PDB file of C-alpha atoms in Angstrom:
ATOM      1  CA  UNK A  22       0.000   0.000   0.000  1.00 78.00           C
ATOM      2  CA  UNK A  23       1.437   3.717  -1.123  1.00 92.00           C
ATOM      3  CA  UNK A  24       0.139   6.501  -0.037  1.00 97.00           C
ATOM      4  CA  UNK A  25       1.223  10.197  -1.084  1.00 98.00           C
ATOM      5  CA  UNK A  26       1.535  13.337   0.810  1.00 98.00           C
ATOM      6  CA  UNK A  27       2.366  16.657  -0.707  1.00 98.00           C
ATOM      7  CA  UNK A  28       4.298  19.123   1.540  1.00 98.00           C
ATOM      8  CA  UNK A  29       5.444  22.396   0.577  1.00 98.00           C
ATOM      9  CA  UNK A  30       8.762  23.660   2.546  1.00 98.00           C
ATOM     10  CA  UNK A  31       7.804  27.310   4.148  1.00 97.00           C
ATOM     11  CA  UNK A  32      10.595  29.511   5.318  1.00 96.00           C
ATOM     12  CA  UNK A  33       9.312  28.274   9.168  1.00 97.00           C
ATOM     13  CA  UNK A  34      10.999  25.219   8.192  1.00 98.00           C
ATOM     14  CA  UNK A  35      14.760  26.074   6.828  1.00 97.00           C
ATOM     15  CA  UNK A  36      17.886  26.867   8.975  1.00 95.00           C
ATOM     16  CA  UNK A  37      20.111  29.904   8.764  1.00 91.00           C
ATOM     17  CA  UNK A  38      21.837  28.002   5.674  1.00 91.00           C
ATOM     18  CA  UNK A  39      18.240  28.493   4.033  1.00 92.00           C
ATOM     19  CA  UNK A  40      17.851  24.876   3.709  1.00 97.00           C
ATOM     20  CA  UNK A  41      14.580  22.441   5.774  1.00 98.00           C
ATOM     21  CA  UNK A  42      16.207  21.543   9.132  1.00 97.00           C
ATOM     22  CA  UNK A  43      16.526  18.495   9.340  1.00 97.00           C
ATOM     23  CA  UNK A  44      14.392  17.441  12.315  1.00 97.00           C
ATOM     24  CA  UNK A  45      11.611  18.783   9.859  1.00 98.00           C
ATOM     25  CA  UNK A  46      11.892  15.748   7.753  1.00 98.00           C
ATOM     26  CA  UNK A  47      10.399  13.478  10.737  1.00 98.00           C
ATOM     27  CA  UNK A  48       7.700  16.112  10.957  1.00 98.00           C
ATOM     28  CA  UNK A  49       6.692  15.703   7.499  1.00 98.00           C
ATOM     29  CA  UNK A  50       7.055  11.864   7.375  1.00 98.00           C
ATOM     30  CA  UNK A  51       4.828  12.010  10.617  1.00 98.00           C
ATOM     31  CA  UNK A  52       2.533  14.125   8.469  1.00 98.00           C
ATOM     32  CA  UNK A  53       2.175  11.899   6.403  1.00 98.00           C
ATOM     33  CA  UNK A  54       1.503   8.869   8.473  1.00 97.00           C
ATOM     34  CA  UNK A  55      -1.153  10.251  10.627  1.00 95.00           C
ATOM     35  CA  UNK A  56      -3.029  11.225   7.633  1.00 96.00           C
ATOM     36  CA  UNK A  57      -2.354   7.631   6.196  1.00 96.00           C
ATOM     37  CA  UNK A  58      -3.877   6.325   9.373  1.00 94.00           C
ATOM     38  CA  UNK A  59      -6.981   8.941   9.040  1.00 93.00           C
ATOM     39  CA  UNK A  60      -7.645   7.757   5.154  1.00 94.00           C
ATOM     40  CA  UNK A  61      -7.827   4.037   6.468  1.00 92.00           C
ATOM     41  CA  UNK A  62     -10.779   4.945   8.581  1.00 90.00           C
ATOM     42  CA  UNK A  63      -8.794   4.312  11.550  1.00 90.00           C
ATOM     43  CA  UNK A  64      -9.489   6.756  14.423  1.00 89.00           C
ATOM     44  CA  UNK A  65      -6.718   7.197  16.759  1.00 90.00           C
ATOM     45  CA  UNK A  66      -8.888   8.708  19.497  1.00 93.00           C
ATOM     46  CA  UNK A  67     -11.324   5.651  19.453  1.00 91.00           C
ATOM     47  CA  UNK A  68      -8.064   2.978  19.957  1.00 90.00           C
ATOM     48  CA  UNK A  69      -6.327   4.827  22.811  1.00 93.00           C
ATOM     49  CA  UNK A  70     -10.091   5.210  24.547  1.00 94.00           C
ATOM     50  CA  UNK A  71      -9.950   1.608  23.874  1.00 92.00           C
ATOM     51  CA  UNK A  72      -6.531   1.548  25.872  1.00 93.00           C
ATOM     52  CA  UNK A  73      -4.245   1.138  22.895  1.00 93.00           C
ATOM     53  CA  UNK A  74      -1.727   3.504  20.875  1.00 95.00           C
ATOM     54  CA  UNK A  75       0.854   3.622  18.636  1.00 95.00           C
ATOM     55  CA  UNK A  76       4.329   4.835  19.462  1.00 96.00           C
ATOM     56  CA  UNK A  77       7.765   4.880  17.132  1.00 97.00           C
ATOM     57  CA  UNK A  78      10.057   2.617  18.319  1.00 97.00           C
ATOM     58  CA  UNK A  79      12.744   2.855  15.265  1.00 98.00           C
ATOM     59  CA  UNK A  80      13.611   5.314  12.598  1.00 98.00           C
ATOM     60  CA  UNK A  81      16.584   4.821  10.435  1.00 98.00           C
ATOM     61  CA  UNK A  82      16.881   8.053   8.626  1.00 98.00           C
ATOM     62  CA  UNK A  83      19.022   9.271   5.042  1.00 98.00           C
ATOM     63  CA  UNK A  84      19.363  12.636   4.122  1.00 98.00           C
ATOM     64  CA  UNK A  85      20.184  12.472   0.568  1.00 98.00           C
ATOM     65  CA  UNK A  86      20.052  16.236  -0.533  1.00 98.00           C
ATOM     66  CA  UNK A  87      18.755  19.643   0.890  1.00 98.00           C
ATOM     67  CA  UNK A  88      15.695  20.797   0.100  1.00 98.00           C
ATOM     68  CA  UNK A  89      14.935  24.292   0.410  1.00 97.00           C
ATOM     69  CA  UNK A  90      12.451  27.430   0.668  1.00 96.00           C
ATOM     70  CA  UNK A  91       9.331  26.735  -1.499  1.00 96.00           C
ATOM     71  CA  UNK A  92      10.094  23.910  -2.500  1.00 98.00           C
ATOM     72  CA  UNK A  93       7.272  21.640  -3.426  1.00 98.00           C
ATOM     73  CA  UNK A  94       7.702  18.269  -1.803  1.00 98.00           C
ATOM     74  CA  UNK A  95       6.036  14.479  -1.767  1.00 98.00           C
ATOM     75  CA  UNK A  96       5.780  12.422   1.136  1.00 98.00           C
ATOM     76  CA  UNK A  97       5.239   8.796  -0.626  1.00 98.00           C
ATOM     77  CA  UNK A  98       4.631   6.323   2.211  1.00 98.00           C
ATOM     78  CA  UNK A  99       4.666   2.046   1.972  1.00 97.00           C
ATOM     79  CA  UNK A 100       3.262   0.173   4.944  1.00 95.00           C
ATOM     80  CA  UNK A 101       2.892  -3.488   6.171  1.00 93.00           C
ATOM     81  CA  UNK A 102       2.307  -5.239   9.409  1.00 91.00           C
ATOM     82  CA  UNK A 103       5.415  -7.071  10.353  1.00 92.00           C
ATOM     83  CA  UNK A 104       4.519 -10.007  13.367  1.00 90.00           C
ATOM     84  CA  UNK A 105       2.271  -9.434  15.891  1.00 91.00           C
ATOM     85  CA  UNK A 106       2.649  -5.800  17.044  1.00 93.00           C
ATOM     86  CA  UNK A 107       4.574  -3.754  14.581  1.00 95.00           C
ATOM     87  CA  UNK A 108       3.467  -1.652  11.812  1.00 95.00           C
ATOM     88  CA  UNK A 109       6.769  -0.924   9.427  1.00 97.00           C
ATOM     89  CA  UNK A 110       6.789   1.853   7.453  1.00 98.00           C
ATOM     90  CA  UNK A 111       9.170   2.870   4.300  1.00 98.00           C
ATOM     91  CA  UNK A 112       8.713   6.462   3.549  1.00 98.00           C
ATOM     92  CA  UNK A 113      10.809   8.712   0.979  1.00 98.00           C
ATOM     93  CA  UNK A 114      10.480  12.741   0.556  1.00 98.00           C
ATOM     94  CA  UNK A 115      10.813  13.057  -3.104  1.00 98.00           C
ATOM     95  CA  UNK A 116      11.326  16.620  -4.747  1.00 98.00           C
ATOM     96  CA  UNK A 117      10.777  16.516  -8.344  1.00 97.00           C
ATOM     97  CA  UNK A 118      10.323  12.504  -8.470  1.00 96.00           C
ATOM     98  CA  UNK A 119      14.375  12.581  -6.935  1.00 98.00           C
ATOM     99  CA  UNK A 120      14.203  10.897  -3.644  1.00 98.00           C
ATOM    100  CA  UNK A 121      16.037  13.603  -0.941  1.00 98.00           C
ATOM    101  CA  UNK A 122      15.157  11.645   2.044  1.00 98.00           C
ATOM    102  CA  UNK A 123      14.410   8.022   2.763  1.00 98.00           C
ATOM    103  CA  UNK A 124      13.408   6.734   6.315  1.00 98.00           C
ATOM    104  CA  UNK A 125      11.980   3.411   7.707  1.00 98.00           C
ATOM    105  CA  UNK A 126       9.789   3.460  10.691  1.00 98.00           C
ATOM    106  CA  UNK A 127       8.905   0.767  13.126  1.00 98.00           C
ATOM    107  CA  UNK A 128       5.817   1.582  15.216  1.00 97.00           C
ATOM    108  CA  UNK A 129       4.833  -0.628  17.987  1.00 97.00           C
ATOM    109  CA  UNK A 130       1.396  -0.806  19.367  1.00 95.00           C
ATOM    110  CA  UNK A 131       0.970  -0.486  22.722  1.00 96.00           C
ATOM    111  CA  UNK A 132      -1.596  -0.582  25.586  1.00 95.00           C
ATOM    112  CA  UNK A 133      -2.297   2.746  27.374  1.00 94.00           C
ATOM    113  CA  UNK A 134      -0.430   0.974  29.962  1.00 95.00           C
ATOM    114  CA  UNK A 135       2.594   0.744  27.939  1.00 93.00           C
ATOM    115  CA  UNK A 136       2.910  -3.169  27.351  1.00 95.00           C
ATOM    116  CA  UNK A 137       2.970  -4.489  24.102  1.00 94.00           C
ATOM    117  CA  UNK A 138      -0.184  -5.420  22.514  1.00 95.00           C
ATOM    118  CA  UNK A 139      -1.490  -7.081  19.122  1.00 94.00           C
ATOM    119  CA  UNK A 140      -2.213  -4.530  16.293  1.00 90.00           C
ATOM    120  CA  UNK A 141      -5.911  -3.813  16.417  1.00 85.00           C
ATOM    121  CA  UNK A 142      -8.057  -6.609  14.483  1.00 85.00           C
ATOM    122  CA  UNK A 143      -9.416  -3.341  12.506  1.00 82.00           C
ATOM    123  CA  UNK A 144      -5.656  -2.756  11.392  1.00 85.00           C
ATOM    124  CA  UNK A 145      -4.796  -6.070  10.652  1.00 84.00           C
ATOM    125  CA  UNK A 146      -8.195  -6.658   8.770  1.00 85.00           C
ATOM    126  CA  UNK A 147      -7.237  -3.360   6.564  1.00 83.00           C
ATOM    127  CA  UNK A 148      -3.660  -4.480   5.721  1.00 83.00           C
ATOM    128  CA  UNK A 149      -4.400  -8.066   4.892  1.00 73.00           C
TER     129      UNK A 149
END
């Protein structure tokens, strides 16, 4: 499953070298997940009132090339479950189809309580 994300980089979000800082990049990959999440009908709110959550556990991170004041960017986002509990996610910021970032995220669901729990049968239903 792909899912894309446009972003556009606003002068809020460069350095004093002009260029996005790069703790900006896991803003817009988190972006880009939540609103993954929202267009699989899954609501957040609803799990943790159910006691469970999602929190990142892992992100390996490569910064490729800058990208830079108005610059029109696209979060493009793969998923899959992987075992029992964790959600894996391979995401890329892409300027102009060039890939200037690549990450991979492991999320881990979790119980309110902060033990590991099962992803959601919802979830697993929606990712095969």
């Amino acid at each position: 499953m792909t899912h894309r994300l446009p972003v556009r980089v606003y002068y809020e979000d460069t350095d004093m070298g002009g260029i996005v800082y790069y703790a900006n990049y896991l803003k817009y990959i988190e972006r880009a997940r939540s609103e993954l999440v929202e267009e699989m009908g899954l609501d957040q709110n609803k799990m943790k009132a159910e006691g469970f959550v999602f929190v990142v556990r892992r992100v390996e991170a490569d910064y490729l090339a800058p990208a830079k004041l108005d610059d029109r960017l696209t979060v493009v986002t793969t998923h899959y479950p992987k075992g029992q509990s964790r959600w894996m996610f391979e995401q890329e910021v892409q300027r102009g189809g060039a890939v200037i970032f690549r990450a991979i995220v492991t999320a881990v669901c979790m119980t309110t309580q902060g033990r590991p729990a099962r992803l959601p049968a919802e979830l697993r239903a929606k990712l095969g």
